[in-house]
């Protein structure tokens, strides 16, 4: 959760694409396991920022604004309240610096907190923020295909309130619900306040234990999915219209 160097493949690819004259660059956010406000990324991009208008699009799966990045995602990464407060103060300082440097205030921009604030830094540097789920769904014609199915199964590593706040699983569940399609959530862990959104759900860790979940993940996933299916079928058969 500390300030680590973002000069990784993602940043290198952005820089190379800009230098090669790319007119549209899509950058997916997520998986950084840090909250550095995008400082390392901007340091690596150096003279390539600010971006030309419309060149870089940042795809996010959350509506979390910049200043709430640590508060929302920190607990998932093991940050305690003291560390979250410290990280939030640092994000606030980053936002002030990006405002001075680029003239863009990222503090309350929806989605700018994605990837520990990396989305906000790129936004300040001239990128636009787009709903990543919608971009991918349009490309795959996902909503069109979804209307033709009888059951939707989705999930992620840790399914909690953030999963239904702009992330792929939450958007898929919402779209299925609009069309009356039953849903199952199968995830490594499921928060008590999140499982209710699906017709049935199964936490892999609760069903097979943490050790088995890590040692034999494929088997653990199959077992948990079978459990969720049984839960759904039994619940469906117990309703009056299926007796």
Coordinates of C-alpha atoms in Angstrom, one line a residue:
X1 CA 0.0 0.0 0.0
X2 CA 3.0 2.3 0.0
X3 CA 4.3 4.5 -2.7
X4 CA 5.8 2.1 -5.2
X5 CA 7.2 2.5 -8.7
X6 CA 4.6 2.3 -11.4
X7 CA 7.2 2.1 -14.2
X8 CA 6.0 -1.3 -15.2
X9 CA 4.8 -2.8 -18.4
X10 CA 1.5 -0.9 -18.4
X11 CA 3.2 2.5 -18.1
X12 CA 5.9 1.5 -20.6
X13 CA 3.2 0.5 -23.1
X14 CA 1.4 3.8 -22.7
X15 CA 4.7 5.7 -23.3
X16 CA 5.6 3.5 -26.3
X17 CA 2.1 3.9 -27.8
X18 CA 2.2 7.7 -27.4
X19 CA 5.7 7.9 -29.0
X20 CA 4.6 5.7 -31.9
X21 CA 1.8 8.1 -32.6
X22 CA -1.2 6.0 -31.5
X23 CA -4.4 8.0 -31.8
X24 CA -6.4 6.0 -29.2
X25 CA -5.0 4.1 -26.2
X26 CA -7.2 2.1 -23.9
X27 CA -5.7 1.6 -20.4
X28 CA -7.4 -0.9 -18.1
X29 CA -7.3 0.0 -14.4
X30 CA -6.9 -2.5 -11.5
X31 CA -4.6 -5.1 -10.0
X32 CA -2.0 -2.6 -8.6
X33 CA -2.3 -3.6 -4.9
X34 CA -1.1 -0.1 -4.0
X35 CA -2.4 3.4 -3.3
X36 CA 0.2 5.8 -4.7
X37 CA -2.1 8.3 -6.5
X38 CA -0.4 7.4 -9.8
X39 CA 2.7 9.4 -8.9
X40 CA 5.1 6.7 -10.2
X41 CA 3.2 6.4 -13.5
X42 CA 3.4 10.2 -14.2
X43 CA 7.1 10.1 -13.3
X44 CA 7.7 7.4 -15.8
X45 CA 5.7 9.1 -18.6
X46 CA 7.7 12.3 -18.1
X47 CA 7.5 14.3 -21.3
X48 CA 4.6 12.3 -22.7
X49 CA 2.2 14.1 -20.5
X50 CA -0.1 15.9 -20.8
X51 CA -1.7 13.7 -23.4
X52 CA -3.3 15.0 -26.5
X53 CA -7.0 15.4 -26.3
X54 CA -8.9 12.1 -26.9
X55 CA -5.7 10.0 -27.1
X56 CA -5.9 8.1 -23.8
X57 CA -9.0 6.5 -22.4
X58 CA -8.9 5.0 -18.9
X59 CA -11.2 2.0 -18.3
X60 CA -12.4 1.7 -14.7
X61 CA -14.7 -0.7 -12.9
X62 CA -15.5 1.5 -10.0
X63 CA -17.1 4.9 -9.3
X64 CA -14.9 5.6 -6.3
X65 CA -13.4 9.1 -6.5
X66 CA -9.7 9.9 -6.0
X67 CA -9.8 10.8 -2.3
X68 CA -11.7 7.7 -1.3
X69 CA -9.4 5.2 -2.9
X70 CA -7.7 4.2 0.3
X71 CA -10.9 4.1 2.3
X72 CA -12.7 1.8 -0.2
X73 CA -9.9 -0.5 -1.3
X74 CA -7.4 -0.3 1.5
X75 CA -9.1 -2.8 3.8
X76 CA -9.1 -5.4 1.0
X77 CA -5.3 -5.1 0.9
X78 CA -4.8 -5.3 4.7
X79 CA -4.6 -1.6 5.5
X80 CA -5.8 -0.7 9.0
X81 CA -7.5 2.6 9.9
X82 CA -4.3 4.4 10.7
X83 CA -2.7 3.5 7.4
X84 CA -5.9 4.4 5.5
X85 CA -5.9 7.8 7.1
X86 CA -2.2 8.3 6.2
X87 CA -2.8 7.2 2.6
X88 CA -5.8 9.5 2.3
X89 CA -3.7 12.5 3.4
X90 CA -1.1 11.6 0.8
X91 CA -3.8 11.3 -1.9
X92 CA -5.0 14.7 -1.0
X93 CA -1.5 16.1 -1.4
X94 CA -1.2 14.3 -4.8
X95 CA -4.5 15.9 -5.9
X96 CA -3.2 19.4 -5.0
X97 CA 0.0 18.7 -7.0
X98 CA -1.9 17.4 -10.0
X99 CA -4.1 20.5 -9.9
X100 CA -1.1 22.8 -9.8
X101 CA 0.6 20.9 -12.6
X102 CA -2.2 20.2 -15.0
X103 CA -5.1 22.5 -13.9
X104 CA -7.4 19.5 -13.3
X105 CA -9.0 18.8 -9.9
X106 CA -9.4 15.0 -9.6
X107 CA -10.5 14.8 -6.0
X108 CA -14.2 14.1 -6.5
X109 CA -14.2 12.7 -10.1
X110 CA -16.1 9.4 -10.3
X111 CA -13.8 6.5 -11.1
X112 CA -10.6 8.5 -10.5
X113 CA -9.8 6.4 -7.4
X114 CA -9.4 3.2 -9.5
X115 CA -6.1 1.4 -9.2
X116 CA -5.1 3.3 -6.1
X117 CA -5.6 6.7 -7.8
X118 CA -3.7 5.9 -11.0
X119 CA -6.9 6.6 -12.9
X120 CA -7.0 10.1 -11.4
X121 CA -3.4 10.8 -12.2
X122 CA -3.9 9.8 -15.8
X123 CA -7.2 11.8 -15.9
X124 CA -5.3 14.9 -14.6
X125 CA -2.8 14.4 -17.4
X126 CA -5.5 14.6 -20.1
X127 CA -7.0 11.1 -20.3
X128 CA -10.7 10.5 -20.2
X129 CA -12.3 8.0 -17.8
X130 CA -14.8 5.5 -19.2
X131 CA -16.8 2.7 -17.7
X132 CA -14.7 -0.3 -18.5
X133 CA -17.6 -2.8 -18.1
X134 CA -19.6 -1.0 -20.8
X135 CA -16.6 -0.9 -23.2
X136 CA -15.9 -4.6 -22.8
X137 CA -19.6 -5.5 -22.9
X138 CA -20.1 -3.6 -26.1
X139 CA -17.1 -5.2 -27.7
X140 CA -18.3 -8.7 -26.7
X141 CA -22.0 -7.9 -27.4
X142 CA -22.4 -9.2 -23.8
X143 CA -25.8 -7.7 -23.0
X144 CA -27.3 -9.0 -26.2
X145 CA -26.0 -12.5 -25.5
X146 CA -27.1 -12.4 -21.8
X147 CA -30.7 -12.0 -22.8
X148 CA -30.6 -15.5 -24.4
X149 CA -29.3 -17.4 -21.3
X150 CA -31.3 -19.2 -18.6
X151 CA -28.8 -18.7 -15.7
X152 CA -25.9 -16.3 -15.1
X153 CA -22.9 -17.3 -12.9
X154 CA -20.3 -14.7 -12.0
X155 CA -18.0 -13.8 -9.2
X156 CA -14.5 -12.6 -8.2
X157 CA -11.8 -13.1 -5.6
X158 CA -13.5 -11.2 -2.8
X159 CA -17.1 -10.3 -3.5
X160 CA -18.2 -7.3 -1.3
X161 CA -19.9 -3.9 -1.6
X162 CA -17.3 -2.8 -4.1
X163 CA -18.3 -5.6 -6.4
X164 CA -21.7 -4.0 -7.0
X165 CA -20.4 -0.5 -7.3
X166 CA -19.3 -0.4 -11.0
X167 CA -17.3 -3.7 -11.2
X168 CA -18.0 -6.3 -13.8
X169 CA -19.8 -8.8 -11.6
X170 CA -22.2 -6.2 -10.2
X171 CA -23.0 -4.9 -13.6
X172 CA -23.7 -8.4 -15.0
X173 CA -25.9 -9.1 -12.0
X174 CA -27.8 -5.9 -12.5
X175 CA -28.3 -6.5 -16.2
X176 CA -29.5 -10.1 -15.5
X177 CA -32.0 -8.8 -12.9
X178 CA -33.4 -6.3 -15.4
X179 CA -34.4 -9.2 -17.6
X180 CA -35.5 -11.6 -14.8
X181 CA -32.6 -14.0 -15.3
X182 CA -31.6 -15.9 -12.1
X183 CA -28.0 -15.4 -11.0
X184 CA -25.3 -17.2 -8.9
X185 CA -22.3 -15.6 -7.3
X186 CA -19.3 -17.9 -6.7
X187 CA -16.3 -16.1 -5.1
X188 CA -13.3 -16.7 -2.9
X189 CA -15.1 -14.9 -0.1
X190 CA -18.4 -13.2 0.1
X191 CA -19.2 -10.3 2.5
X192 CA -22.4 -10.8 4.5
X193 CA -23.9 -7.6 3.0
X194 CA -23.3 -8.5 -0.6
X195 CA -24.4 -12.1 -1.2
X196 CA -28.1 -11.2 -1.2
X197 CA -27.9 -9.6 -4.6
X198 CA -27.8 -13.0 -6.3
X199 CA -30.4 -15.9 -6.4
X200 CA -27.8 -18.1 -4.7
X201 CA -24.1 -17.7 -3.7
X202 CA -21.2 -19.8 -2.5
X203 CA -18.0 -18.7 -0.8
X204 CA -15.1 -21.0 -1.8
X205 CA -13.2 -20.4 1.5
X206 CA -16.3 -21.2 3.6
X207 CA -17.1 -24.4 1.7
X208 CA -13.6 -26.0 1.3
X209 CA -11.5 -24.0 3.6
X210 CA -8.7 -21.5 2.9
X211 CA -5.9 -24.1 2.5
X212 CA -7.8 -26.1 -0.1
X213 CA -8.9 -23.0 -1.9
X214 CA -5.2 -22.1 -2.4
X215 CA -3.8 -25.6 -2.9
X216 CA -6.4 -26.9 -5.4
X217 CA -8.2 -23.9 -6.7
X218 CA -9.8 -25.6 -9.8
X219 CA -11.4 -28.3 -7.6
X220 CA -12.4 -25.8 -5.0
X221 CA -14.2 -23.7 -7.7
X222 CA -16.0 -26.7 -9.0
X223 CA -17.1 -27.8 -5.5
X224 CA -18.3 -24.2 -4.6
X225 CA -20.2 -23.9 -7.9
X226 CA -21.9 -27.2 -7.4
X227 CA -22.9 -26.0 -3.9
X228 CA -24.4 -22.7 -5.4
X229 CA -26.3 -24.7 -8.0
X230 CA -27.7 -27.0 -5.4
X231 CA -28.7 -24.0 -3.3
X232 CA -30.4 -22.4 -6.3
X233 CA -32.2 -25.6 -7.5
X234 CA -33.4 -26.4 -3.9
X235 CA -34.6 -22.9 -3.4
X236 CA -36.4 -22.8 -6.8
X237 CA -38.1 -26.2 -6.1
X238 CA -39.4 -24.9 -2.8
X239 CA -41.3 -22.0 -4.3
X240 CA -45.0 -22.6 -4.9
X241 CA -44.8 -22.4 -8.7
X242 CA -42.3 -25.3 -8.8
X243 CA -43.9 -27.6 -6.3

